[in-house]
Short mmCIF file of N, CA and C and ligand atoms in Angstrom, two decimals:
data_model
loop_
_atom_site.label_atom_id
_atom_site.label_comp_id
_atom_site.label_asym_id
_atom_site.label_seq_id
_atom_site.Cartn_x
_atom_site.Cartn_y
_atom_site.Cartn_z
N MET A 387 0.85 -1.22 0.22
CA MET A 387 -0.07 -0.02 0.00
C MET A 387 0.86 1.32 0.04
N VAL A 388 0.46 2.26 -0.90
CA VAL A 388 1.48 3.36 -0.94
C VAL A 388 1.25 4.06 0.21
N SER A 389 2.74 4.81 0.60
CA SER A 389 2.74 5.61 1.86
C SER A 389 2.40 7.07 1.63
N ILE A 390 1.90 7.69 2.59
CA ILE A 390 1.50 9.04 2.44
C ILE A 390 2.06 10.17 3.45
N VAL A 391 2.79 10.85 2.71
CA VAL A 391 3.70 11.86 3.47
C VAL A 391 2.84 13.20 3.61
N LEU A 392 2.76 13.78 4.68
CA LEU A 392 1.96 14.91 4.80
C LEU A 392 2.86 16.08 4.94
N VAL A 393 2.78 17.33 4.27
CA VAL A 393 3.72 18.44 4.58
C VAL A 393 2.66 19.63 4.88
N GLY A 394 3.18 20.50 5.55
CA GLY A 394 2.37 21.87 5.50
C GLY A 394 2.88 22.60 6.63
N PHE A 395 2.59 23.73 6.92
CA PHE A 395 3.13 24.76 7.84
C PHE A 395 2.89 24.06 9.37
N MET A 396 3.63 24.57 10.30
CA MET A 396 3.10 24.35 11.49
C MET A 396 1.68 24.68 11.96
N GLY A 397 1.05 23.95 12.51
CA GLY A 397 -0.54 24.28 12.89
C GLY A 397 -1.49 23.49 11.53
N ALA A 398 -0.77 23.05 10.57
CA ALA A 398 -1.77 22.54 9.54
C ALA A 398 -2.38 21.31 9.87
N GLY A 399 -1.89 20.62 10.98
CA GLY A 399 -2.67 19.41 11.76
C GLY A 399 -2.10 18.25 11.03
N LYS A 400 -0.90 18.12 10.88
CA LYS A 400 -0.15 16.87 9.92
C LYS A 400 0.04 15.78 11.03
N THR A 401 0.15 15.99 12.28
CA THR A 401 0.13 14.94 13.39
C THR A 401 -1.19 14.51 14.00
N THR A 402 -2.14 15.26 13.96
CA THR A 402 -3.63 15.06 14.29
C THR A 402 -4.19 14.12 13.03
N VAL A 403 -4.10 14.75 11.96
CA VAL A 403 -4.66 14.34 10.79
C VAL A 403 -3.79 12.94 10.39
N GLY A 404 -2.60 12.91 10.58
CA GLY A 404 -1.81 11.78 10.30
C GLY A 404 -2.23 10.45 11.15
N SER A 405 -2.37 10.84 12.38
CA SER A 405 -2.73 9.58 12.93
C SER A 405 -3.95 9.29 12.80
N GLU A 406 -5.27 10.21 12.81
CA GLU A 406 -6.46 9.82 12.15
C GLU A 406 -6.38 8.88 10.91
N LEU A 407 -5.70 9.42 10.14
CA LEU A 407 -5.56 8.86 8.71
C LEU A 407 -4.97 7.35 8.47
N ALA A 408 -4.14 7.18 9.46
CA ALA A 408 -3.45 5.69 9.41
C ALA A 408 -4.45 4.86 9.94
N ALA A 409 -5.43 5.62 11.03
CA ALA A 409 -6.17 4.56 11.67
C ALA A 409 -7.34 4.07 10.46
N ILE A 410 -7.80 5.15 9.94
CA ILE A 410 -8.90 4.96 8.90
C ILE A 410 -8.42 4.07 7.65
N SER A 411 -7.34 4.44 7.22
CA SER A 411 -6.88 3.82 6.05
C SER A 411 -6.06 2.33 6.34
N GLY A 412 -5.57 1.84 7.53
CA GLY A 412 -4.96 0.71 7.73
C GLY A 412 -3.54 0.89 7.44
N ARG A 413 -3.08 2.02 7.62
CA ARG A 413 -1.62 2.36 7.74
C ARG A 413 -0.73 2.45 8.91
N THR A 414 0.49 2.57 9.09
CA THR A 414 1.14 2.60 10.28
C THR A 414 1.50 4.06 10.36
N PHE A 415 1.18 4.71 11.48
CA PHE A 415 1.76 6.40 11.66
C PHE A 415 3.12 6.64 11.96
N CYS A 416 3.77 7.42 11.57
CA CYS A 416 5.30 7.82 11.90
C CYS A 416 5.41 9.48 11.98
N ASP A 417 5.67 9.66 13.03
CA ASP A 417 5.77 11.25 13.15
C ASP A 417 7.34 11.83 13.20
N LEU A 418 7.92 12.37 12.08
CA LEU A 418 9.25 12.32 11.94
C LEU A 418 9.65 13.23 13.08
N ASP A 419 8.90 14.38 13.79
CA ASP A 419 9.48 15.03 14.85
C ASP A 419 9.61 14.13 16.13
N THR A 420 8.75 13.06 16.10
CA THR A 420 8.85 12.08 17.27
C THR A 420 10.23 11.42 17.11
N GLU A 421 10.41 10.95 16.10
CA GLU A 421 11.49 10.19 15.74
C GLU A 421 12.85 10.98 16.11
N ILE A 422 12.77 12.28 15.45
CA ILE A 422 14.11 13.01 15.96
C ILE A 422 14.42 13.34 17.35
N VAL A 423 13.28 13.48 18.29
CA VAL A 423 13.45 13.79 19.64
C VAL A 423 13.93 12.46 20.25
N LYS A 424 13.49 11.53 19.73
CA LYS A 424 13.69 9.94 20.32
C LYS A 424 15.48 9.88 20.10
N THR A 425 15.63 10.25 18.69
CA THR A 425 17.36 9.89 18.50
C THR A 425 17.84 10.91 19.11
N ALA A 426 17.68 12.14 19.54
CA ALA A 426 18.65 13.16 19.95
C ALA A 426 18.46 12.87 21.63
N GLY A 427 17.62 12.33 21.90
CA GLY A 427 17.18 12.41 23.53
C GLY A 427 17.02 13.76 24.15
N MET A 428 16.38 14.51 23.35
CA MET A 428 16.03 15.92 23.89
C MET A 428 14.89 16.52 22.97
N SER A 429 14.26 17.56 23.66
CA SER A 429 13.10 18.28 23.04
C SER A 429 13.50 18.90 21.65
N ILE A 430 12.72 19.43 20.83
CA ILE A 430 13.04 20.23 19.79
C ILE A 430 13.55 21.37 20.26
N PRO A 431 12.91 22.24 20.90
CA PRO A 431 13.48 23.51 21.57
C PRO A 431 14.92 23.20 22.18
N GLN A 432 15.34 22.08 22.66
CA GLN A 432 16.56 22.07 23.36
C GLN A 432 17.57 21.57 22.20
N ILE A 433 17.37 21.03 21.10
CA ILE A 433 18.11 20.83 19.96
C ILE A 433 18.36 22.06 19.33
N PHE A 434 17.40 22.91 19.25
CA PHE A 434 17.54 24.40 18.61
C PHE A 434 18.46 25.12 19.30
N GLU A 435 18.49 24.98 20.66
CA GLU A 435 19.15 25.64 21.68
C GLU A 435 20.50 25.44 21.95
N ASN A 436 20.80 23.95 21.93
CA ASN A 436 22.17 23.62 22.09
C ASN A 436 22.77 23.27 20.80
N PHE A 437 22.22 22.92 19.56
CA PHE A 437 22.91 22.70 18.68
C PHE A 437 22.63 23.70 17.36
N GLY A 438 21.62 24.30 17.41
CA GLY A 438 21.19 25.17 16.26
C GLY A 438 20.25 24.64 15.20
N GLU A 439 19.72 25.39 14.61
CA GLU A 439 18.67 24.90 13.53
C GLU A 439 19.48 23.92 12.24
N SER A 440 20.51 23.93 12.03
CA SER A 440 21.10 23.45 10.96
C SER A 440 21.43 21.73 11.35
N TYR A 441 21.68 21.80 12.56
CA TYR A 441 21.92 20.50 13.20
C TYR A 441 20.52 19.73 13.38
N PHE A 442 19.37 20.27 13.65
CA PHE A 442 17.92 19.89 13.71
C PHE A 442 17.76 19.41 12.18
N ARG A 443 18.11 20.31 11.22
CA ARG A 443 17.78 20.08 9.85
C ARG A 443 18.59 18.80 9.39
N ASP A 444 19.96 18.60 9.87
CA ASP A 444 20.32 17.25 9.56
C ASP A 444 19.71 16.11 10.04
N LEU A 445 19.47 16.19 11.26
CA LEU A 445 18.48 15.00 12.09
C LEU A 445 17.31 14.86 11.27
N GLU A 446 16.70 16.00 10.72
CA GLU A 446 15.34 15.80 9.91
C GLU A 446 15.67 14.92 8.70
N THR A 447 16.73 15.29 8.03
CA THR A 447 17.12 14.77 6.68
C THR A 447 17.33 13.14 7.02
N SER A 448 18.16 12.76 8.01
CA SER A 448 18.13 11.60 8.52
C SER A 448 17.11 10.55 8.63
N SER A 449 16.14 11.40 9.50
CA SER A 449 14.94 10.77 9.86
C SER A 449 13.85 10.40 8.67
N LEU A 450 14.02 11.38 7.81
CA LEU A 450 13.25 11.13 6.23
C LEU A 450 14.13 10.05 5.53
N GLN A 451 15.10 9.71 5.42
CA GLN A 451 15.62 8.75 5.08
C GLN A 451 15.39 7.44 5.42
N SER A 452 15.40 7.49 6.69
CA SER A 452 14.57 6.11 7.54
C SER A 452 13.37 5.55 7.00
N VAL A 453 12.55 6.30 6.58
CA VAL A 453 11.35 6.01 6.19
C VAL A 453 11.22 5.66 4.59
N ILE A 454 12.20 5.76 4.00
CA ILE A 454 11.96 5.40 2.48
C ILE A 454 11.83 3.99 2.40
N GLY A 455 11.47 3.42 1.47
CA GLY A 455 11.15 1.98 1.29
C GLY A 455 10.17 1.24 2.15
N ARG A 456 9.59 2.16 3.07
CA ARG A 456 8.50 1.42 3.76
C ARG A 456 7.36 1.58 3.31
N GLN A 457 6.51 0.57 2.92
CA GLN A 457 5.02 0.63 2.35
C GLN A 457 4.17 0.66 3.46
N GLY A 458 2.98 1.43 3.15
CA GLY A 458 1.66 1.56 3.85
C GLY A 458 1.77 2.40 5.28
N PHE A 459 2.85 3.15 5.18
CA PHE A 459 3.08 4.31 6.16
C PHE A 459 2.14 5.62 6.12
N VAL A 460 1.73 6.48 7.02
CA VAL A 460 1.54 7.93 7.15
C VAL A 460 2.77 8.38 7.81
N VAL A 461 3.23 9.55 6.91
CA VAL A 461 4.70 9.98 7.56
C VAL A 461 4.03 11.61 7.87
N ALA A 462 4.27 11.91 9.23
CA ALA A 462 3.94 13.37 9.39
C ALA A 462 5.23 14.18 9.39
N THR A 463 5.53 15.07 8.47
CA THR A 463 6.95 15.90 8.42
C THR A 463 6.73 17.16 9.39
N GLY A 464 7.92 17.70 9.79
CA GLY A 464 7.92 18.92 10.51
C GLY A 464 7.63 19.88 9.26
N GLY A 465 7.22 21.27 9.79
CA GLY A 465 7.06 22.30 8.77
C GLY A 465 8.14 22.59 8.00
N GLY A 466 9.34 22.66 8.18
CA GLY A 466 10.44 23.20 7.59
C GLY A 466 11.47 21.91 6.76
N VAL A 467 10.71 20.76 6.63
CA VAL A 467 11.25 19.73 5.68
C VAL A 467 11.61 20.26 4.45
N VAL A 468 10.66 21.26 3.73
CA VAL A 468 10.42 21.42 2.60
C VAL A 468 11.69 22.40 2.02
N GLU A 469 12.28 22.90 3.22
CA GLU A 469 13.26 24.05 3.10
C GLU A 469 14.42 23.52 2.40
N ARG A 470 14.97 22.34 2.35
CA ARG A 470 16.10 21.50 1.83
C ARG A 470 15.90 21.24 0.53
N PRO A 471 16.58 21.63 -0.49
CA PRO A 471 15.94 21.14 -1.74
C PRO A 471 16.40 19.51 -1.75
N GLU A 472 17.62 18.98 -1.21
CA GLU A 472 17.99 17.67 -1.00
C GLU A 472 16.73 16.39 -0.40
N ASN A 473 16.06 17.42 0.20
CA ASN A 473 14.93 16.61 1.01
C ASN A 473 13.72 16.13 -0.27
N TRP A 474 13.69 16.87 -1.16
CA TRP A 474 12.68 16.60 -1.98
C TRP A 474 12.67 15.12 -2.81
N PRO A 475 13.64 14.63 -3.49
CA PRO A 475 13.86 13.38 -3.60
C PRO A 475 13.58 12.24 -2.57
N LEU A 476 13.84 12.67 -1.30
CA LEU A 476 13.56 11.66 -0.53
C LEU A 476 11.99 11.70 -0.16
N LEU A 477 11.48 13.04 -0.09
CA LEU A 477 9.96 13.08 0.23
C LEU A 477 9.37 12.55 -1.04
N ARG A 478 9.50 12.48 -2.09
CA ARG A 478 9.00 11.91 -3.28
C ARG A 478 9.19 10.18 -3.12
N ALA A 479 10.51 9.83 -2.57
CA ALA A 479 10.63 8.37 -2.75
C ALA A 479 9.98 7.90 -1.28
N ALA A 480 9.61 8.53 -0.39
CA ALA A 480 8.78 8.14 0.75
C ALA A 480 7.63 7.86 0.53
N GLY A 481 6.65 8.44 -0.40
CA GLY A 481 5.55 8.25 -0.76
C GLY A 481 4.71 9.28 -1.52
N ARG A 482 3.40 9.31 -1.36
CA ARG A 482 2.57 10.35 -2.13
C ARG A 482 2.51 11.61 -1.16
N ILE A 483 2.95 12.51 -1.84
CA ILE A 483 3.33 13.71 -0.99
C ILE A 483 1.67 14.65 -0.98
N ILE A 484 1.22 14.68 0.02
CA ILE A 484 0.04 15.50 0.43
C ILE A 484 0.34 17.05 1.07
N TYR A 485 0.00 17.97 0.70
CA TYR A 485 0.41 19.27 1.34
C TYR A 485 -1.19 19.69 2.03
N LEU A 486 -0.90 19.93 3.53
CA LEU A 486 -2.44 20.20 4.14
C LEU A 486 -2.31 21.76 4.30
N GLN A 487 -3.12 22.11 3.33
CA GLN A 487 -3.09 23.78 3.31
C GLN A 487 -4.02 24.48 4.20
N ALA A 488 -4.08 25.57 4.69
CA ALA A 488 -4.90 26.21 5.45
C ALA A 488 -4.48 27.93 5.31
N THR A 489 -5.16 28.55 5.30
CA THR A 489 -5.20 30.34 5.46
C THR A 489 -4.11 30.32 6.76
N TRP A 490 -3.32 31.59 6.46
CA TRP A 490 -2.32 32.17 7.59
C TRP A 490 -3.20 32.35 8.88
N GLU A 491 -4.49 33.10 8.67
CA GLU A 491 -5.36 33.39 9.87
C GLU A 491 -5.69 31.78 10.74
N CYS A 492 -6.05 30.93 9.60
CA CYS A 492 -6.28 29.83 10.54
C CYS A 492 -5.10 29.37 11.13
N LEU A 493 -3.94 29.10 10.40
CA LEU A 493 -2.56 28.79 10.97
C LEU A 493 -2.39 29.33 12.45
N ARG A 494 -2.39 30.62 12.33
CA ARG A 494 -2.10 31.63 13.49
C ARG A 494 -2.98 31.13 14.39
N GLN A 495 -4.24 30.75 14.56
CA GLN A 495 -4.90 30.39 15.60
C GLN A 495 -4.69 29.07 16.02
N ARG A 496 -4.17 28.17 15.22
CA ARG A 496 -3.85 26.70 15.49
C ARG A 496 -2.65 26.99 16.32
N ILE A 497 -1.61 27.66 15.77
CA ILE A 497 -0.25 27.79 16.45
C ILE A 497 -0.60 28.13 18.02
N GLY A 498 -1.28 28.99 17.87
CA GLY A 498 -1.43 29.93 19.40
C GLY A 498 -0.02 30.08 19.90
N CYS A 499 0.18 30.33 21.33
CA CYS A 499 1.17 30.95 22.11
C CYS A 499 2.25 29.78 22.42
N GLY A 500 2.60 28.67 22.34
CA GLY A 500 2.93 27.66 23.03
C GLY A 500 4.46 27.89 22.73
N THR A 501 5.49 26.99 23.62
CA THR A 501 6.79 27.36 23.29
C THR A 501 7.56 25.96 22.74
N ALA A 502 6.86 24.95 22.33
CA ALA A 502 7.09 23.89 21.72
C ALA A 502 8.06 23.95 20.39
N ARG A 503 7.49 25.33 19.67
CA ARG A 503 7.96 25.31 18.42
C ARG A 503 9.04 26.73 18.51
N PRO A 504 10.29 26.36 18.14
CA PRO A 504 11.37 27.34 18.34
C PRO A 504 11.20 28.54 17.09
N LEU A 505 10.51 27.88 16.05
CA LEU A 505 10.32 29.14 14.94
C LEU A 505 8.95 29.63 14.88
N ALA A 506 8.12 29.40 15.83
CA ALA A 506 7.04 30.24 16.05
C ALA A 506 6.93 30.94 17.26
N ARG A 507 7.98 31.56 17.80
CA ARG A 507 8.08 32.30 18.81
C ARG A 507 7.72 33.76 18.40
N GLN A 508 6.83 34.52 18.79
CA GLN A 508 6.27 35.67 18.32
C GLN A 508 7.12 36.88 19.11
N GLN A 509 8.48 37.08 18.56
CA GLN A 509 9.22 38.13 19.17
C GLN A 509 8.90 39.26 18.89
N ASP A 510 8.16 39.63 17.84
CA ASP A 510 7.62 40.73 16.98
C ASP A 510 6.27 40.71 16.56
N GLY A 511 5.41 40.17 17.22
CA GLY A 511 3.84 39.78 16.94
C GLY A 511 4.21 38.73 15.98
N TRP A 512 3.65 38.55 15.03
CA TRP A 512 3.45 37.32 14.21
C TRP A 512 4.14 37.50 12.82
N SER A 513 4.89 38.66 12.70
CA SER A 513 5.23 39.18 11.05
C SER A 513 6.18 38.20 10.71
N GLN A 514 7.30 37.59 11.57
CA GLN A 514 8.47 36.71 11.16
C GLN A 514 7.82 35.27 10.70
N VAL A 515 6.84 34.83 11.71
CA VAL A 515 6.17 33.67 11.17
C VAL A 515 5.41 33.65 10.22
N LYS A 516 4.81 34.85 9.93
CA LYS A 516 3.84 35.02 8.49
C LYS A 516 4.66 34.88 7.45
N ALA A 517 6.09 35.65 7.65
CA ALA A 517 6.73 35.88 6.63
C ALA A 517 7.31 34.44 6.33
N LEU A 518 7.62 33.66 7.17
CA LEU A 518 8.27 32.22 7.10
C LEU A 518 7.29 31.48 6.25
N PHE A 519 5.99 31.30 6.71
CA PHE A 519 4.89 30.95 6.01
C PHE A 519 4.88 31.19 4.67
N LEU A 520 4.67 32.66 4.28
CA LEU A 520 4.61 33.11 3.04
C LEU A 520 5.91 32.77 1.86
N ARG A 521 6.79 32.48 2.47
CA ARG A 521 8.16 31.98 1.76
C ARG A 521 8.00 30.70 1.38
N ARG A 522 7.37 29.73 2.51
CA ARG A 522 7.61 28.40 2.22
C ARG A 522 6.24 27.96 1.39
N GLU A 523 5.19 28.69 1.20
CA GLU A 523 4.03 28.05 0.82
C GLU A 523 4.44 27.58 -0.69
N PRO A 524 5.07 28.40 -1.49
CA PRO A 524 5.24 27.74 -2.89
C PRO A 524 6.17 26.52 -2.83
N LEU A 525 6.88 26.12 -1.51
CA LEU A 525 7.63 24.85 -1.64
C LEU A 525 6.57 23.59 -1.45
N TYR A 526 5.72 23.96 -0.39
CA TYR A 526 4.54 23.35 -0.09
C TYR A 526 3.72 22.69 -1.29
N LEU A 527 3.59 23.85 -2.17
CA LEU A 527 2.86 23.37 -3.53
C LEU A 527 3.39 22.63 -4.59
N GLN A 528 4.52 22.07 -4.00
CA GLN A 528 5.51 21.05 -5.24
C GLN A 528 4.85 19.72 -4.77
N ALA A 529 3.86 19.71 -3.68
CA ALA A 529 3.31 18.24 -3.43
C ALA A 529 2.61 17.64 -4.39
N ASP A 530 2.15 16.49 -4.46
CA ASP A 530 1.53 15.79 -5.49
C ASP A 530 0.10 16.11 -5.35
N PHE A 531 -0.55 16.65 -4.14
CA PHE A 531 -1.96 16.86 -4.08
C PHE A 531 -1.98 17.91 -2.90
N VAL A 532 -3.01 18.76 -3.01
CA VAL A 532 -3.26 19.81 -1.95
C VAL A 532 -4.52 19.58 -1.51
N VAL A 533 -4.53 19.54 -0.30
CA VAL A 533 -5.83 19.58 0.60
C VAL A 533 -6.08 20.85 1.14
N ASN A 534 -7.24 21.47 0.94
CA ASN A 534 -7.32 22.48 1.89
C ASN A 534 -8.18 22.36 3.06
N THR A 535 -7.94 22.36 3.94
CA THR A 535 -8.15 22.28 5.66
C THR A 535 -8.97 23.27 6.43
N ASP A 536 -9.24 24.51 5.74
CA ASP A 536 -9.85 25.31 6.50
C ASP A 536 -11.47 24.98 6.71
N GLY A 537 -11.70 25.03 7.98
CA GLY A 537 -13.29 24.74 8.18
C GLY A 537 -13.52 23.24 8.44
N MET A 538 -12.39 22.40 8.49
CA MET A 538 -12.56 20.92 8.42
C MET A 538 -11.92 20.47 9.52
N ASP A 539 -12.39 19.49 10.25
CA ASP A 539 -11.92 18.75 11.46
C ASP A 539 -10.92 17.90 10.87
N ALA A 540 -10.00 17.14 11.84
CA ALA A 540 -9.13 16.49 11.48
C ALA A 540 -9.27 15.03 10.74
N ARG A 541 -10.76 14.40 11.24
CA ARG A 541 -11.40 13.39 10.69
C ARG A 541 -11.94 13.81 9.09
N GLN A 542 -12.37 14.71 8.83
CA GLN A 542 -12.72 15.13 7.55
C GLN A 542 -11.53 15.36 6.62
N VAL A 543 -10.47 15.82 7.32
CA VAL A 543 -9.16 15.93 6.34
C VAL A 543 -8.58 14.63 5.94
N ALA A 544 -8.64 13.57 7.10
CA ALA A 544 -8.29 12.54 7.09
C ALA A 544 -8.95 11.60 6.06
N VAL A 545 -10.04 11.87 6.10
CA VAL A 545 -11.14 11.07 4.95
C VAL A 545 -10.80 11.80 3.46
N ALA A 546 -10.54 13.15 3.34
CA ALA A 546 -10.35 13.79 2.01
C ALA A 546 -9.08 13.08 1.51
N VAL A 547 -8.02 12.98 2.46
CA VAL A 547 -6.57 12.22 2.06
C VAL A 547 -6.69 10.85 1.47
N ALA A 548 -7.31 10.32 2.38
CA ALA A 548 -7.58 8.74 2.13
C ALA A 548 -8.31 8.46 0.58
N GLU A 549 -9.21 9.35 0.32
CA GLU A 549 -9.75 9.39 -1.10
C GLU A 549 -8.68 9.68 -1.81
N LEU A 550 -7.76 10.27 -1.73
CA LEU A 550 -6.69 10.76 -2.91
C LEU A 550 -5.59 9.36 -3.15
N CYS A 551 -5.43 8.77 -1.88
CA CYS A 551 -4.68 7.73 -1.98
C CYS A 551 -5.36 6.32 -1.54
N PRO A 552 -5.91 5.60 -2.77
CA PRO A 552 -6.72 4.63 -2.38
C PRO A 552 -5.42 3.36 -2.40
N LYS A 553 -5.67 2.32 -1.82
CA LYS A 553 -4.40 1.29 -1.45
C LYS A 553 -3.67 1.17 -2.82
C1 LIG B 1498 9.45 23.20 12.28
C2 LIG B 1498 8.15 22.71 12.55
C3 LIG B 1498 7.98 21.79 13.61
C4 LIG B 1498 9.39 21.18 14.04
C5 LIG B 1498 10.37 22.21 14.49
C6 LIG B 1498 10.62 23.14 13.09
C7 LIG B 1498 9.39 24.49 11.25
O1 LIG B 1498 6.93 20.68 13.39
O2 LIG B 1498 9.97 20.36 12.96
O3 LIG B 1498 10.05 23.07 15.35
O4 LIG B 1498 10.58 24.64 10.65
O5 LIG B 1498 8.38 24.70 10.71
P1 LIG B 1498 5.26 20.98 13.04
O6 LIG B 1498 5.27 21.50 11.80
O7 LIG B 1498 5.00 19.75 13.56
O8 LIG B 1498 5.19 21.80 14.20
#
């Protein structure tokens, strides 16, 4: 069964939709951020703080490499996986790539004010985070399919994605 790779900005719902999608489609769920945390033995904010973003990106590329060749998976990626051009052949090799799209307004509300995402800390209001989203959006659009998630709950999005990726 073809694996499904979910991409999208922070707050797009990749993890929640991914686990729901795995359940309804009989696939195995894998969250790359969780794998990175396990490998590093520390949280994502700690990785950024102690070793910097580029080290985190190296771990992200390695975790992506580790899911290649596996069938029947749903892989939730981190929002920045699209940044490195060398990750694209890996994403394509890992499965069918689905962009979970949402408007900036919707993402901002879903991101909220937590501290778990180093790149979503609002030092200056939201302008830097929004700029990051606008810069990345054309990258996400290189996915095989785009699913607009505005106004939909995780289950509805999961059903829409499952329909795009029959066994
Ligand atoms: C990041 C998104 C995060 C996580 C890390 C970096 C990004 O994942 O990988 O904080 O660069 O957008 P989520 O998209 O699951 O929040």
